[in-house]
CSV table of C-alpha atoms in Angstrom, one decimal:
chain,number,residue,atom,x,y,z
M,8,MET,CA,123.6,69.7,63.3
M,9,SER,CA,127.0,70.1,61.5
M,10,ASP,CA,129.9,70.4,63.4
M,11,PHE,CA,132.2,71.9,61.1
M,12,ILE,CA,132.8,74.9,63.5
M,13,THR,CA,133.3,72.8,67.0
M,14,LYS,CA,135.0,69.9,65.8
M,15,ASP,CA,138.4,71.9,66.0
M,16,PHE,CA,137.7,72.9,69.5
M,17,ASN,CA,138.1,70.5,72.5
M,18,PRO,CA,135.2,70.3,75.0
M,19,SER,CA,135.3,72.4,77.9
M,20,SER,CA,133.4,71.4,81.2
M,21,ALA,CA,131.2,73.9,83.2
M,22,ALA,CA,134.1,73.5,86.2
M,23,ALA,CA,136.9,74.5,83.6
M,24,TRP,CA,134.6,77.3,82.3
M,25,LYS,CA,133.9,78.7,85.9
M,26,GLN,CA,137.7,78.1,86.9
M,27,LYS,CA,138.6,80.3,83.9
M,28,ILE,CA,136.2,82.9,84.6
M,29,GLN,CA,137.2,83.3,88.2
M,30,PHE,CA,140.9,83.6,87.2
M,31,ASP,CA,140.2,86.5,84.6
M,32,LEU,CA,138.2,88.1,87.5
M,33,LYS,CA,141.6,88.5,89.3
M,34,GLY,CA,140.6,88.3,92.7
M,35,ALA,CA,137.0,89.7,92.3
M,36,ASP,CA,134.3,87.7,94.1
M,37,TYR,CA,132.5,85.5,91.5
M,38,ASN,CA,129.2,85.5,93.0
M,39,LYS,CA,128.9,89.4,93.9
M,40,THR,CA,130.3,90.4,90.5
M,41,LEU,CA,128.6,87.9,88.0
M,42,LEU,CA,125.5,86.4,89.4
M,43,THR,CA,122.3,88.5,89.8
M,44,THR,CA,119.1,88.0,91.6
M,45,THR,CA,115.8,88.8,90.3
M,46,ASN,CA,112.5,89.8,92.0
M,47,GLU,CA,111.4,86.2,91.4
M,48,GLY,CA,114.2,84.9,93.4
M,49,ILE,CA,115.9,83.3,90.5
M,50,THR,CA,119.8,83.8,90.1
M,51,ILE,CA,121.2,84.3,86.4
M,52,LYS,CA,124.3,82.9,86.1
M,53,PRO,CA,127.2,84.3,83.6
M,54,PHE,CA,126.9,81.2,81.5
M,55,TYR,CA,124.8,77.9,81.1
M,56,HIS,CA,126.5,74.5,80.3
M,57,LEU,CA,125.3,70.9,78.9
M,58,ASP,CA,126.8,69.6,82.2
M,59,ASN,CA,123.7,71.4,84.3
M,60,PHE,CA,121.1,71.0,81.5
M,61,GLU,CA,117.9,70.1,82.5
M,62,LYS,CA,114.4,70.8,80.4
M,63,LEU,CA,110.7,70.2,80.9
M,64,LYS,CA,108.8,68.6,78.2
M,65,ILE,CA,106.5,71.8,77.0
M,66,PRO,CA,103.3,71.2,75.1
M,67,THR,CA,103.7,73.6,72.1
M,68,PRO,CA,101.1,74.4,69.3
M,69,GLN,CA,101.9,73.2,65.8
M,70,GLU,CA,100.3,76.4,64.0
M,71,ASP,CA,102.1,79.8,63.2
M,72,PHE,CA,100.7,82.5,65.4
M,73,LYS,CA,97.7,85.0,64.0
M,74,ILE,CA,98.1,88.5,63.9
M,75,CYS,CA,95.1,90.3,65.6
M,76,GLN,CA,93.7,93.8,65.5
M,77,LYS,CA,91.8,95.1,68.5
M,78,ILE,CA,88.8,97.6,67.7
M,79,THR,CA,86.6,99.3,70.1
M,80,ILE,CA,83.0,99.2,69.0
M,81,SER,CA,81.6,102.7,69.5
M,82,SER,CA,79.9,102.7,65.9
M,83,GLU,CA,79.2,99.4,64.5
M,84,LYS,CA,79.7,100.7,61.0
M,85,GLU,CA,83.1,102.3,61.8
M,86,ALA,CA,84.1,99.2,63.6
M,87,ASN,CA,83.2,97.0,60.5
M,88,LEU,CA,85.2,99.5,58.3
M,89,LYS,CA,88.3,99.4,60.4
M,90,ALA,CA,88.0,95.5,60.5
M,91,THR,CA,87.8,95.3,56.9
M,92,ASN,CA,90.8,97.4,56.3
M,93,ALA,CA,92.9,95.7,58.9
M,94,ILE,CA,91.9,92.1,57.0
M,95,LYS,CA,93.1,93.6,54.0
M,96,ASN,CA,96.4,94.8,55.5
M,97,GLY,CA,97.2,91.2,56.7
M,98,VAL,CA,95.3,90.8,59.9
M,99,SER,CA,93.8,87.6,60.4
M,100,SER,CA,92.0,87.6,63.7
M,101,ILE,CA,90.3,90.8,65.1
M,102,LYS,CA,89.2,91.5,68.8
M,103,PHE,CA,86.4,93.7,69.5
M,104,ILE,CA,86.2,95.6,72.9
M,105,VAL,CA,82.4,95.8,73.8
M,106,ASN,CA,81.2,98.2,76.4
M,107,GLN,CA,77.4,97.6,75.6
M,108,PRO,CA,75.1,95.1,73.5
M,109,PHE,CA,75.5,96.0,69.6
M,110,ASN,CA,74.2,95.3,66.1
M,111,SER,CA,75.6,92.3,65.2
M,112,LYS,CA,74.7,92.2,61.8
M,113,ILE,CA,75.8,95.4,61.0
M,114,LEU,CA,79.4,94.7,62.8
M,115,PHE,CA,80.0,91.4,61.0
M,116,LYS,CA,78.5,92.3,57.7
M,117,ASN,CA,80.9,90.8,54.7
M,118,LEU,CA,83.2,89.6,57.9
M,119,LEU,CA,82.0,85.8,57.9
M,120,ASN,CA,82.8,82.6,56.3
M,121,LYS,CA,86.3,84.3,55.8
M,122,GLN,CA,88.5,81.8,57.9
M,123,LEU,CA,89.0,84.5,60.4
M,124,GLU,CA,89.3,84.4,64.1
M,125,PHE,CA,87.1,86.6,66.3
M,126,HIS,CA,87.8,87.7,69.9
M,127,PHE,CA,85.6,89.6,72.3
M,128,GLN,CA,86.4,91.8,75.4
M,129,PHE,CA,83.0,92.5,77.2
M,130,TYR,CA,82.6,94.7,80.1
M,131,PHE,CA,79.3,93.4,81.0
M,132,LEU,CA,77.3,90.1,81.3
M,133,ASP,CA,74.4,89.5,79.4
M,134,GLU,CA,73.2,86.0,78.7
M,135,THR,CA,70.5,86.7,76.0
M,136,PHE,CA,73.0,88.8,73.9
M,137,ILE,CA,75.6,86.6,74.0
M,138,ASP,CA,73.6,83.7,73.2
M,139,GLU,CA,72.4,85.7,70.1
M,140,LEU,CA,75.9,85.7,69.2
M,141,PHE,CA,76.2,82.1,69.2
M,142,LYS,CA,73.5,81.6,66.7
M,143,LEU,CA,75.0,84.3,64.4
M,144,LEU,CA,78.8,83.0,64.8
M,145,LYS,CA,78.1,79.3,65.1
M,146,ASN,CA,80.3,78.5,62.0
M,147,GLU,CA,83.2,80.8,62.9
M,148,THR,CA,85.9,80.6,65.3
M,149,VAL,CA,85.1,82.6,68.4
M,150,TYR,CA,86.8,83.6,71.7
M,151,TYR,CA,84.2,85.4,74.1
M,152,ASN,CA,86.6,85.7,76.8
M,153,LEU,CA,84.3,85.6,79.7
M,154,ASP,CA,86.2,86.1,82.9
M,155,ILE,CA,83.8,86.9,85.9
M,156,VAL,CA,86.8,86.0,88.4
M,157,GLY,CA,89.1,88.3,86.4
M,158,ASN,CA,86.1,91.1,86.7
M,159,LEU,CA,86.2,90.5,90.3
M,160,ALA,CA,89.9,90.7,90.4
M,161,LYS,CA,90.0,93.9,88.4
M,162,THR,CA,87.0,95.8,89.6
M,163,GLY,CA,86.4,94.3,93.0
M,164,ASN,CA,83.0,93.5,92.3
M,165,TRP,CA,80.8,90.4,90.3
M,166,PHE,CA,79.1,91.4,87.3
M,167,ASN,CA,75.8,90.8,89.2
M,168,SER,CA,76.5,88.2,92.3
M,169,LEU,CA,78.6,85.3,92.8
M,170,THR,CA,75.8,82.7,92.2
M,171,ASN,CA,74.1,84.8,89.3
M,172,ASP,CA,77.7,85.2,87.4
M,173,PHE,CA,78.4,81.7,87.8
M,174,ASN,CA,74.9,80.6,86.6
M,175,VAL,CA,75.2,82.4,83.6
M,176,ILE,CA,78.2,80.8,82.6
M,177,GLU,CA,76.8,77.5,83.3
M,178,ASN,CA,74.0,78.1,81.0
M,179,LEU,CA,76.2,79.3,78.2
M,180,LEU,CA,78.6,76.5,78.6
M,181,GLN,CA,75.5,74.2,78.0
M,182,GLN,CA,74.3,76.2,75.0
M,183,ASN,CA,77.8,76.5,73.4
M,184,LYS,CA,79.5,73.1,72.9
M,185,LYS,CA,82.7,73.9,70.8
M,186,GLN,CA,83.8,77.7,71.1
M,187,PHE,CA,86.0,79.0,73.5
M,188,LEU,CA,83.5,80.8,76.1
M,189,LEU,CA,85.7,81.5,79.3
M,190,SER,CA,89.2,83.3,79.7
M,191,VAL,CA,91.7,83.8,82.3
M,192,ASP,CA,93.1,87.5,82.1
M,193,VAL,CA,96.8,87.5,83.3
M,194,ASN,CA,96.7,91.3,81.6
M,195,ILE,CA,95.7,92.4,85.4
M,196,TYR,CA,98.5,91.1,87.2
M,197,GLN,CA,101.1,91.8,85.0
M,198,ASN,CA,100.2,95.6,84.8
M,199,ALA,CA,99.8,95.5,88.2
M,200,GLY,CA,103.3,94.7,88.9
M,201,ALA,CA,103.2,90.8,89.6
M,202,ASN,CA,106.6,89.1,88.2
M,203,THR,CA,106.8,86.6,86.1
M,204,VAL,CA,106.4,83.5,88.8
M,205,GLN,CA,103.4,85.4,90.4
M,206,GLN,CA,101.7,85.8,87.2
M,207,THR,CA,102.3,82.0,86.4
M,208,ALA,CA,100.9,80.9,89.5
M,209,TYR,CA,98.0,83.2,89.7
M,210,THR,CA,96.9,82.3,86.3
M,211,LEU,CA,96.9,78.4,87.3
M,212,ALA,CA,95.1,79.2,90.6
M,213,HIS,CA,92.4,81.3,88.6
M,214,ALA,CA,92.0,78.9,86.0
M,215,ASN,CA,91.2,76.3,88.9
M,216,GLU,CA,88.6,78.0,90.0
M,217,TYR,CA,87.0,77.3,86.6
M,218,LEU,CA,88.2,73.8,86.4
M,219,THR,CA,86.9,73.0,90.0
M,220,LYS,CA,83.4,74.7,89.4
M,221,PHE,CA,82.8,73.2,85.8
M,222,GLY,CA,85.2,70.2,85.5
M,223,GLY,CA,88.1,69.3,83.3
M,224,ASN,CA,86.3,69.2,80.1
M,225,ILE,CA,86.2,73.1,80.2
M,226,ALA,CA,89.8,73.2,79.4
M,227,GLN,CA,89.1,73.0,76.0
M,228,LYS,CA,87.1,76.3,76.3
M,229,ILE,CA,89.6,78.7,78.1
M,230,GLN,CA,91.6,81.1,76.6
M,231,PHE,CA,94.7,82.8,78.6
M,232,ASN,CA,95.2,86.6,77.8
M,233,PHE,CA,99.0,87.5,78.8
M,234,ALA,CA,100.3,90.7,78.9
M,235,MET,CA,104.1,90.7,77.8
M,236,GLY,CA,106.8,92.8,79.6
M,237,SER,CA,110.3,93.8,78.8
M,238,ASN,CA,112.4,91.2,80.4
M,239,TYR,CA,112.9,89.4,77.2
M,240,PHE,CA,114.0,85.9,78.0
M,241,PHE,CA,111.9,85.8,81.2
M,242,GLU,CA,108.9,86.8,79.2
M,243,ILE,CA,109.6,83.5,76.5
M,244,SER,CA,110.1,81.2,79.6
M,245,LYS,CA,107.0,82.7,81.4
M,246,ILE,CA,104.5,81.3,78.7
M,247,ARG,CA,106.5,78.0,78.2
M,248,ALA,CA,106.5,77.3,82.1
M,249,PHE,CA,102.9,78.1,82.0
M,250,ARG,CA,102.0,75.7,79.5
M,251,TYR,CA,103.9,73.0,81.3
M,252,LEU,CA,102.1,73.4,84.6
M,253,TYR,CA,98.8,73.8,82.9
M,254,ASN,CA,99.2,70.7,81.2
M,255,LEU,CA,100.4,69.2,84.6
M,256,ILE,CA,97.3,70.2,86.5
M,257,LEU,CA,95.0,69.1,83.7
M,258,GLY,CA,96.3,65.4,84.3
M,259,GLU,CA,94.9,65.7,88.0
M,260,TYR,CA,91.6,66.2,86.0
M,261,ASN,CA,92.1,63.3,83.8
M,262,THR,CA,92.4,65.6,80.6
M,263,ASN,CA,94.8,67.5,78.6
M,264,SER,CA,94.8,70.3,76.4
M,265,ILE,CA,97.6,72.7,75.1
M,266,ALA,CA,96.9,76.1,76.3
M,267,GLN,CA,95.2,78.6,73.9
M,268,ILE,CA,97.2,81.8,74.5
M,269,PHE,CA,96.3,85.5,73.4
M,270,ALA,CA,99.4,87.9,74.0
M,271,GLU,CA,99.6,91.6,73.7
M,272,PRO,CA,102.3,93.9,75.3
M,273,SER,CA,102.2,95.3,78.7
M,274,LEU,CA,101.3,99.1,79.6
M,275,ARG,CA,103.2,98.8,82.9
M,276,ASN,CA,106.3,100.1,81.1
M,277,LYS,CA,104.9,102.3,78.5
M,278,THR,CA,105.9,105.8,78.8
M,279,LEU,CA,104.2,109.2,77.8
M,280,TYR,CA,107.5,111.1,77.1
M,281,ASP,CA,109.7,109.9,74.1
M,282,ALA,CA,106.7,107.8,73.4
M,283,HIS,CA,108.4,106.5,70.0
M,284,VAL,CA,110.5,104.1,72.2
M,285,ASN,CA,107.2,102.2,73.0
M,286,MET,CA,107.7,100.9,69.6
M,287,LEU,CA,110.9,99.3,70.4
M,288,ARG,CA,109.4,97.9,73.5
M,289,THR,CA,106.5,96.4,71.8
M,290,THR,CA,108.8,94.9,69.3
M,291,THR,CA,110.7,92.8,71.8
M,292,GLU,CA,107.5,92.1,73.6
M,293,SER,CA,105.8,90.7,70.8
M,294,MET,CA,109.0,88.8,69.8
M,295,SER,CA,108.8,87.3,73.4
M,296,ALA,CA,105.4,86.3,72.6
M,297,ILE,CA,106.2,84.7,69.4
M,298,LEU,CA,108.9,82.5,70.8
M,299,GLY,CA,107.0,81.7,73.8
M,300,GLY,CA,104.6,80.0,71.5
M,301,ALA,CA,101.5,82.4,71.6
M,302,ASN,CA,98.7,81.5,69.5
M,303,THR,CA,97.6,85.1,68.7
M,304,ILE,CA,99.3,88.3,69.1
M,305,SER,CA,97.8,91.8,69.2
M,306,ASN,CA,100.1,94.9,69.3
M,307,CYS,CA,99.4,98.3,70.5
M,308,SER,CA,100.0,101.5,69.0
M,309,PHE,CA,103.0,103.5,70.4
M,310,ASP,CA,100.8,106.4,71.4
M,311,THR,CA,98.0,104.5,73.0
M,312,LEU,CA,98.3,106.3,76.2
M,313,PHE,CA,97.7,109.6,74.8
M,314,HIS,CA,95.9,109.5,71.7
M,315,HIS,CA,92.7,108.1,70.6
M,316,PRO,CA,93.0,104.9,68.2
M,317,ASN,CA,94.4,106.5,64.9
M,318,GLU,CA,95.3,104.9,61.4
M,319,PHE,CA,98.9,105.8,61.7
M,320,GLY,CA,99.4,104.3,65.2
M,321,GLU,CA,97.4,101.3,64.5
M,322,GLN,CA,99.3,100.7,61.0
M,323,ILE,CA,102.6,100.7,62.8
M,324,ALA,CA,101.6,98.3,65.3
M,325,GLN,CA,100.4,96.0,62.4
M,326,ASN,CA,103.4,96.2,60.4
M,327,GLN,CA,105.6,95.6,63.4
M,328,LEU,CA,103.9,92.1,63.6
M,329,LEU,CA,104.0,91.5,59.9
M,330,ILE,CA,107.8,92.5,59.5
M,331,LEU,CA,108.4,90.0,62.2
M,332,LYS,CA,106.5,87.4,61.0
M,333,GLU,CA,107.2,87.6,57.3
M,334,GLU,CA,110.8,89.3,56.7
M,335,ASN,CA,112.3,88.3,60.3
M,336,ASN,CA,111.8,84.5,59.7
M,337,PHE,CA,109.6,84.6,62.7
M,338,LYS,CA,106.8,82.2,61.0
M,339,ASN,CA,106.2,78.9,62.8
M,340,ALA,CA,109.1,80.3,65.2
M,341,GLN,CA,107.5,78.7,68.5
M,342,HIS,CA,110.0,75.7,68.3
M,343,ILE,CA,113.1,78.1,68.0
M,344,VAL,CA,114.0,78.1,71.6
M,345,THR,CA,113.7,74.4,72.5
M,346,ASP,CA,116.9,73.3,73.8
M,347,THR,CA,118.5,76.7,74.2
M,348,TYR,CA,120.3,76.2,77.8
M,349,TYR,CA,119.1,79.5,79.3
M,350,ILE,CA,115.7,79.8,78.4
M,351,GLU,CA,115.1,76.2,79.3
M,352,THR,CA,116.8,76.7,82.5
M,353,ILE,CA,114.9,79.8,83.3
M,354,THR,CA,111.7,78.0,82.4
M,355,LYS,CA,112.1,75.3,85.0
M,356,GLU,CA,112.9,77.7,87.6
M,357,ILE,CA,109.8,79.7,86.9
M,358,ALA,CA,107.8,76.5,86.8
M,359,GLU,CA,109.0,75.1,90.1
M,360,LYS,CA,108.7,78.6,91.9
M,361,ALA,CA,105.2,79.1,90.4
M,362,LEU,CA,103.7,75.7,91.3
M,363,ALA,CA,105.1,76.0,94.9
M,364,ILE,CA,103.0,79.3,95.1
M,365,PHE,CA,99.8,77.4,93.5
M,366,LYS,CA,100.2,74.8,96.1
M,367,ASP,CA,100.3,77.3,98.8
M,368,ILE,CA,97.0,79.2,97.3
M,369,GLU,CA,95.2,75.7,96.9
M,370,LYS,CA,96.0,75.0,100.8
M,371,GLY,CA,95.1,78.5,101.8
M,372,GLY,CA,91.7,78.1,100.4
M,373,GLY,CA,92.1,78.7,96.7
M,374,PHE,CA,92.2,81.8,94.5
M,375,LEU,CA,88.8,83.6,95.1
M,376,HIS,CA,89.3,83.0,98.8
M,377,GLN,CA,92.8,84.5,98.8
M,378,LEU,CA,91.4,87.6,96.7
M,379,LYS,CA,88.9,87.9,99.3
M,380,GLU,CA,91.3,87.9,102.1
M,381,GLY,CA,93.5,90.6,100.3
M,382,THR,CA,96.5,88.1,99.9
M,383,ILE,CA,96.9,87.9,96.1
M,384,GLN,CA,96.6,92.2,96.2
M,385,ARG,CA,99.3,92.6,98.8
M,386,LYS,CA,101.8,90.2,97.3
M,387,ILE,CA,101.5,92.0,93.8
M,388,ALA,CA,101.6,95.5,95.5
M,389,GLU,CA,105.0,94.1,97.3
M,390,ASN,CA,106.6,93.3,93.8
M,391,ALA,CA,105.3,96.3,92.3
M,392,GLN,CA,106.9,98.5,95.0
M,393,LYS,CA,110.3,96.7,94.7
M,394,GLU,CA,110.1,97.5,90.8
M,395,GLN,CA,108.9,100.9,91.5
M,396,ILE,CA,111.9,101.5,93.8
M,397,LYS,CA,114.4,100.3,91.4
M,398,PHE,CA,113.0,102.8,88.4
M,399,ASN,CA,112.9,105.6,90.9
M,400,SER,CA,116.6,105.0,91.8
M,401,GLY,CA,117.3,104.5,88.1
M,402,GLU,CA,118.3,100.8,88.4
M,403,LEU,CA,115.1,99.8,86.2
M,404,VAL,CA,115.6,101.9,83.3
M,405,LEU,CA,113.3,103.2,80.9
M,406,VAL,CA,114.8,105.2,78.2
M,407,GLY,CA,113.7,108.6,77.6
M,408,SER,CA,111.7,108.4,80.9
M,409,ASN,CA,114.1,108.1,83.7
M,410,LYS,CA,117.3,108.1,81.5
M,411,TYR,CA,118.5,109.9,78.3
M,412,LEU,CA,115.5,112.1,78.6
M,413,ASN,CA,114.6,115.1,76.5
M,414,GLU,CA,114.5,118.0,78.9
M,415,GLN,CA,112.8,120.1,76.1
M,416,GLU,CA,110.1,118.0,75.1
M,417,ASN,CA,106.8,119.2,76.0
M,418,ILE,CA,103.6,117.3,75.1
M,419,LYS,CA,100.9,118.8,77.5
M,420,ASN,CA,98.9,120.1,74.2
M,421,ASN,CA,99.5,116.8,72.3
M,422,ILE,CA,97.5,114.8,74.8
M,423,GLU,CA,94.0,113.7,73.7
M,424,ILE,CA,93.1,111.3,76.5
M,425,SER,CA,94.3,111.0,80.2
M,426,PRO,CA,97.2,108.9,80.2
M,427,PHE,CA,96.6,108.4,84.0
M,428,ILE,CA,93.9,105.9,85.5
M,429,LYS,CA,91.2,107.8,87.1
M,430,ARG,CA,90.3,105.6,90.5
M,431,LYS,CA,86.6,106.9,91.4
M,432,PRO,CA,85.6,105.9,94.9
M,433,TYR,CA,83.2,103.2,94.9
M,434,LYS,CA,81.9,100.2,97.4
M,435,THR,CA,83.5,96.9,96.3
M,436,LEU,CA,83.6,93.5,97.9
M,437,ILE,CA,87.1,93.1,97.6
M,438,ILE,CA,90.2,95.4,97.3
M,439,PRO,CA,90.7,95.6,93.2
M,440,ILE,CA,93.9,95.1,91.6
M,441,SER,CA,94.9,98.1,89.9
M,442,ALA,CA,97.0,98.5,87.1
M,443,LYS,CA,100.0,101.3,87.3
M,444,ARG,CA,102.6,102.4,84.9
M,445,LEU,CA,106.1,102.9,86.5
M,446,SER,CA,106.8,106.0,84.9
M,447,GLU,CA,103.2,108.0,86.0
M,448,THR,CA,104.6,109.8,89.0
M,449,LEU,CA,107.4,111.2,87.1
M,450,GLU,CA,105.3,111.9,84.2
M,451,GLN,CA,102.7,113.8,86.3
M,452,LYS,CA,105.6,115.9,87.8
M,453,ARG,CA,107.0,116.9,84.2
M,454,LEU,CA,103.7,117.8,83.0
M,455,LYS,CA,103.1,120.2,85.8
M,456,ASN,CA,106.5,121.8,85.1
M,457,GLU,CA,106.0,122.4,81.5
M,458,THR,CA,106.0,125.9,80.4
């Protein structure tokens, strides 16, 4: 690196910088004024210096990230048309949201053998149907994203039963030797209010349930689905810390793998009012995913909370990623943050704290056991409540929602789908982990008061 700028300046130590800062504070307390402690228990300093610099060796993918479009299958023909148009617009990956078995020949008409990447998000578990997909898509790159532990965490129940669900996965693993069959859905934890350290730890413990049951070789068949929040540098560091720890744990199984990561914006901080601000949020969240080294990234429409999928919202979401990749020099940007003092330090701190939580979970009987006891749910709820208190007080700001809001904005007549999760009472084996947006209660009050 060229030193033409720095060669005329004498180097200063970390101690010298701190001394100068304390002098300029004119008596104000350095710790109280300039140090910030986060919900993760990490202290953010006013500067980071080579004198205190340590970093971890992060396994990072060499390939550039792929842009993905999510499509819900309500009609095979319509889903096929949407996929075809998305590909024409520059998308190289499609994720189908599947609520019931579909006609795969209609859905994949003219989509095969085009070097595309296909993902699925199933809301059911059907061994026969998935086996048929194996045969049709045997020559394609496919991520089936079957996550029976994640389904338990999210719904409170197995698809069928613990024994049956694990047997189905075992049978499918034997039938499919090369595709990514399993997934770990980290979105659940982020959207419910877990902080970055908790998300990292729970992802490891969640994955370890599969590694323990099926062996280390299935590391090559797991995709991790992350939701990205708005704490820009911490979200970059979250993915990097997870990659490091995952590789560390795989060493215990005498195997290694660079984690395959699918990333998308969180819904926890998205707002109903002043919804166009959501575009700014999804932009920074996508940037965090890119710099963190996600393999595939899907964006969401700014109006996804209250509108049905529409061409305008989806095109804007696609364009955000295309602009970042093609015009903002974020192509092959997964190595950019390497050696940055702040991000490397935060990565290390998240990794250390997450590893400690992971070890406690394993000592406490493992992830499934702590889900059944309600420990995981309680820890997430505690952090979510801390965030909610900060939002309610205005310390945690969502522009257009709890600060700089437009009091004259009326949107009641512009809502096509409910932006609030309706929880129907039903019998569950465990307490489900439920997503909740920070601005929900405030929005419900505003809607009620609209003229």
